[in-house]
Amino acid sequence: MIADWLDIGWLDQIPVRGSRTVPVAGGEEIAVFRTGDNQVFALVNRCPHKGGPLSQGIVHGHSVACPLHNWNIALATGSAQGEDKGCTPVVPVKVVSGRVLICRASALQAAA
Ligand code: FES
């Protein structure tokens, strides 16, 4: 089966230790993060605690601190860290020739 990848733009357009968001059907957003070591991760832009916008959080290492109550969410798994429990859906992402691609099917599924 051929994976269906959605091109969302240049890696350079995502700030280091920052993110950008991609709207998907259903009013949901995908947050695409770029870490300090130039890795890219994509999660549904919704904290597993109370739905905070993870894209507005602070990226440190391979985690993001939610801007609302400071839960730390692992970018690779979407899991809350430490004592906190919960998980945000992860969307497969890759970089090809400087372009960022996210898995279209996963993004749509996340929005359902
Ligand atoms: S909504 Fe994210 S920590 Fe509370």
Coordinates of N, CA and C and ligand atoms in Angstrom, one line a residue:
M1 N 0.8 -1.2 0.0 CA 0.0 0.0 0.0 C 0.9 1.3 0.0
I2 N 0.5 2.2 -0.8 CA 1.3 3.5 -0.8 C 0.8 4.4 0.2
A3 N 1.7 4.9 1.1 CA 1.3 5.9 2.1 C 0.9 7.2 1.4
D4 N -0.1 7.8 2.0 CA -0.6 9.0 1.4 C -0.1 10.2 2.3
W5 N 0.9 10.9 1.8 CA 1.5 11.9 2.6 C 1.1 13.3 2.1
L6 N 0.8 14.1 3.1 CA 0.4 15.5 2.8 C 1.6 16.5 3.0
D7 N 2.0 17.2 2.0 CA 3.1 18.1 2.1 C 2.6 19.4 2.8
I8 N 3.2 19.8 3.9 CA 2.7 20.9 4.6 C 3.7 22.1 4.6
G9 N 4.8 21.9 3.9 CA 5.7 23.1 3.7 C 7.1 22.8 4.1
W10 N 7.9 23.8 4.1 CA 9.4 23.7 4.3 C 9.6 23.5 5.8
L11 N 10.6 22.7 6.1 CA 11.0 22.5 7.5 C 11.5 23.8 8.1
D12 N 12.2 24.6 7.3 CA 12.7 25.9 7.7 C 11.6 26.9 8.2
Q13 N 10.4 26.6 7.7 CA 9.3 27.5 8.1 C 8.8 27.2 9.5
I14 N 9.2 26.1 10.1 CA 8.8 25.8 11.5 C 10.0 26.3 12.4
P15 N 9.7 27.2 13.3 CA 10.8 27.7 14.2 C 11.4 26.6 15.0
V16 N 12.7 26.6 15.2 CA 13.4 25.7 16.1 C 12.8 25.8 17.5
R17 N 12.5 24.7 18.1 CA 11.8 24.6 19.4 C 10.4 25.3 19.3
G18 N 9.8 25.2 18.2 CA 8.5 25.8 18.0 C 7.6 24.8 17.2
S19 N 6.6 25.4 16.7 CA 5.6 24.6 16.0 C 4.8 25.4 15.0
R20 N 4.1 24.7 14.1 CA 3.1 25.3 13.3 C 1.9 24.4 13.3
T21 N 0.7 24.9 13.0 CA -0.5 24.1 13.0 C -1.0 23.9 11.6
V22 N -1.7 22.8 11.4 CA -2.3 22.5 10.2 C -3.7 22.1 10.5
P23 N -4.7 22.9 9.9 CA -6.1 22.5 10.2 C -6.5 21.3 9.4
V24 N -7.3 20.5 10.0 CA -7.8 19.3 9.3 C -9.4 19.3 9.4
A25 N -10.0 18.5 8.6 CA -11.5 18.4 8.6 C -12.0 18.1 10.0
G26 N -13.1 18.7 10.4 CA -13.7 18.5 11.7 C -13.3 19.5 12.7
G27 N -12.6 20.5 12.3 CA -12.2 21.6 13.2 C -11.0 21.3 14.1
E28 N -10.4 20.1 13.9 CA -9.2 19.8 14.6 C -8.0 20.4 14.0
E29 N -6.9 20.5 14.8 CA -5.6 20.9 14.2 C -4.6 19.9 14.5
I30 N -3.6 19.8 13.6 CA -2.4 19.0 13.9 C -1.3 20.0 14.2
A31 N -0.6 19.8 15.3 CA 0.6 20.6 15.7 C 1.8 19.9 15.2
V32 N 2.6 20.6 14.4 CA 3.9 20.0 14.0 C 5.0 20.7 14.7
F33 N 5.8 19.9 15.4 CA 6.9 20.5 16.3 C 8.2 20.2 15.6
R34 N 9.1 21.2 15.8 CA 10.5 21.0 15.5 C 11.4 21.2 16.7
T35 N 12.2 20.2 17.0 CA 13.0 20.3 18.3 C 14.3 20.9 18.0
G36 N 15.0 21.2 19.1 CA 16.3 21.8 19.0 C 17.3 21.0 18.2
D37 N 17.2 19.7 18.2 CA 18.1 18.8 17.4 C 17.5 18.5 16.0
N38 N 16.5 19.4 15.6 CA 16.0 19.3 14.3 C 15.2 18.1 13.9
Q39 N 14.6 17.5 14.9 CA 13.6 16.4 14.6 C 12.2 17.0 14.6
V40 N 11.4 16.3 13.9 CA 10.0 16.8 13.7 C 9.0 15.7 14.2
F41 N 8.0 16.2 14.9 CA 6.9 15.4 15.4 C 5.6 16.0 15.2
A42 N 4.6 15.2 15.0 CA 3.2 15.8 14.8 C 2.2 15.1 15.8
L43 N 1.4 15.9 16.4 CA 0.4 15.5 17.4 C -0.9 16.2 17.1
V44 N -2.0 15.7 17.5 CA -3.2 16.4 17.5 C -3.0 17.6 18.5
N45 N -3.4 18.8 18.1 CA -3.2 20.0 18.9 C -4.1 20.1 20.1
R46 N -4.1 19.1 20.9 CA -5.1 19.0 22.0 C -4.4 18.2 23.2
C47 N -4.2 18.9 24.3 CA -3.6 18.3 25.5 C -4.6 17.2 26.0
P48 N -4.0 16.1 26.4 CA -4.9 15.0 27.0 C -5.5 15.4 28.3
H49 N -5.1 16.5 28.9 CA -5.6 16.9 30.2 C -7.0 17.6 30.0
K50 N -6.9 18.8 29.5 CA -8.2 19.5 29.3 C -8.2 20.2 27.9
G51 N -7.5 19.7 27.0 CA -7.6 20.1 25.6 C -6.8 21.4 25.3
G52 N -5.8 21.7 26.1 CA -5.0 22.9 25.9 C -4.2 22.8 24.5
P53 N -4.0 23.9 23.9 CA -3.3 24.0 22.6 C -1.8 23.7 22.7
L54 N -1.4 22.5 22.5 CA 0.0 22.1 22.7 C 0.9 22.9 21.8
S55 N 0.4 23.4 20.7 CA 1.3 24.1 19.7 C 1.8 25.4 20.4
Q56 N 1.1 25.9 21.4 CA 1.5 27.1 22.1 C 2.4 26.8 23.3
G57 N 2.7 25.6 23.5 CA 3.6 25.2 24.7 C 5.0 25.4 24.4
I58 N 5.8 25.1 25.4 CA 7.3 25.3 25.2 C 7.9 23.9 25.0
V59 N 8.7 23.8 23.9 CA 9.3 22.6 23.5 C 10.7 22.5 24.2
H60 N 10.9 21.4 24.9 CA 12.2 21.2 25.6 C 12.5 19.7 25.4
G61 N 13.7 19.5 24.9 CA 14.1 18.2 24.5 C 13.1 17.6 23.5
H62 N 12.6 16.4 23.8 CA 11.6 15.9 22.9 C 10.2 15.8 23.6
S63 N 9.9 16.9 24.4 CA 8.6 17.0 25.0 C 8.1 18.5 24.8
V64 N 6.8 18.6 25.1 CA 6.3 20.0 25.1 C 5.5 20.2 26.4
A65 N 5.6 21.3 27.0 CA 4.9 21.7 28.2 C 3.6 22.4 27.8
C66 N 2.5 21.8 28.2 CA 1.2 22.4 27.8 C 1.1 23.8 28.4
P67 N 0.6 24.8 27.7 CA 0.6 26.2 28.2 C -0.5 26.4 29.3
L68 N -1.4 25.5 29.4 CA -2.5 25.7 30.4 C -2.1 25.3 31.8
H69 N -1.7 24.0 32.0 CA -1.4 23.6 33.4 C 0.0 22.9 33.4
N70 N 0.8 23.1 32.4 CA 2.2 22.6 32.4 C 2.4 21.1 32.4
W71 N 1.5 20.3 32.0 CA 1.8 18.9 31.8 C 2.8 18.8 30.7
N72 N 3.7 17.8 30.9 CA 4.7 17.5 29.8 C 4.2 16.3 29.0
I73 N 4.2 16.6 27.7 CA 3.7 15.6 26.7 C 4.9 15.1 25.9
A74 N 5.2 13.8 25.8 CA 6.3 13.3 25.0 C 5.9 13.4 23.5
L75 N 6.7 14.1 22.7 CA 6.4 14.3 21.3 C 6.3 13.0 20.5
A76 N 7.1 12.1 20.9 CA 7.2 10.8 20.1 C 6.0 9.9 20.3
T77 N 5.4 10.0 21.5 CA 4.3 9.1 21.8 C 3.0 9.8 22.1
G78 N 3.0 11.1 22.4 CA 1.8 11.8 22.8 C 1.4 11.5 24.2
S79 N 2.2 10.8 25.0 CA 1.9 10.4 26.4 C 2.3 11.5 27.4
A80 N 1.4 11.7 28.3 CA 1.7 12.6 29.4 C 2.8 11.9 30.3
Q81 N 3.7 12.8 30.8 CA 4.9 12.3 31.5 C 4.7 12.4 33.0
G82 N 5.5 11.7 33.8 CA 5.4 11.7 35.2 C 4.2 11.2 35.8
E83 N 3.6 11.9 36.7 CA 2.4 11.4 37.4 C 1.1 11.5 36.6
D84 N 1.2 12.3 35.5 CA 0.0 12.6 34.7 C -0.3 11.5 33.8
K85 N -1.6 11.3 33.5 CA -2.0 10.2 32.7 C -2.8 10.7 31.5
G86 N -2.6 10.1 30.3 CA -3.4 10.5 29.2 C -2.5 10.5 28.0
C87 N -3.1 10.5 26.8 CA -2.3 10.4 25.6 C -3.0 11.2 24.5
T88 N -2.2 11.9 23.7 CA -2.7 12.7 22.5 C -2.3 11.9 21.3
P89 N -3.3 11.7 20.3 CA -2.9 11.0 19.1 C -1.7 11.6 18.4
V90 N -0.8 10.7 17.9 CA 0.4 11.0 17.2 C 0.1 10.8 15.7
V91 N 0.6 11.7 14.9 CA 0.5 11.6 13.4 C 1.8 11.4 12.9
P92 N 2.0 10.3 12.1 CA 3.3 10.1 11.4 C 3.8 11.3 10.6
V93 N 5.0 11.6 10.7 CA 5.6 12.8 10.0 C 7.0 12.4 9.5
K94 N 7.4 13.0 8.4 CA 8.7 12.8 7.9 C 9.2 14.0 7.1
V95 N 10.5 14.1 6.9 CA 11.0 15.2 6.1 C 11.7 14.7 4.9
V96 N 11.3 15.1 3.7 CA 11.9 14.7 2.5 C 12.4 15.9 1.7
S97 N 13.7 16.0 1.5 CA 14.3 17.1 0.7 C 13.8 18.5 1.3
G98 N 13.8 18.5 2.7 CA 13.5 19.8 3.3 C 12.0 20.1 3.4
R99 N 11.2 19.2 2.9 CA 9.7 19.4 3.0 C 9.2 18.5 4.1
V100 N 8.2 19.0 4.8 CA 7.6 18.2 5.9 C 6.3 17.6 5.4
L101 N 6.2 16.3 5.6 CA 5.1 15.5 5.1 C 4.4 14.9 6.3
I102 N 3.1 15.0 6.4 CA 2.4 14.2 7.4 C 1.4 13.2 6.8
C103 N 1.2 12.1 7.5 CA 0.3 11.1 7.0 C -1.1 11.5 7.0
R104 N -1.6 11.6 5.8 CA -3.0 12.2 5.6 C -4.1 11.3 6.3
A105 N -4.0 10.0 6.1 CA -5.0 9.2 6.7 C -5.0 9.3 8.3
S106 N -3.8 9.4 8.9 CA -3.7 9.5 10.3 C -4.3 10.9 10.8
A107 N -4.0 11.9 10.0 CA -4.5 13.2 10.4 C -6.0 13.3 10.3
L108 N -6.6 12.6 9.3 CA -8.0 12.6 9.2 C -8.7 11.8 10.3
Q109 N -8.0 10.7 10.6 CA -8.5 9.8 11.6 C -8.5 10.5 13.0
A110 N -7.4 11.3 13.2 CA -7.3 12.0 14.5 C -8.4 13.0 14.6
A111 N -8.8 13.5 13.5 CA -9.9 14.6 13.6 C -11.3 14.0 13.7
A112 N -11.4 12.7 13.5 CA -12.7 12.1 13.5 C -13.3 12.0 14.9
Ligands
FES1 S1 -4.9 21.3 29.4 FE1 -2.8 20.8 29.2 S2 -2.1 20.6 31.2 FE2 -4.1 21.1 31.5

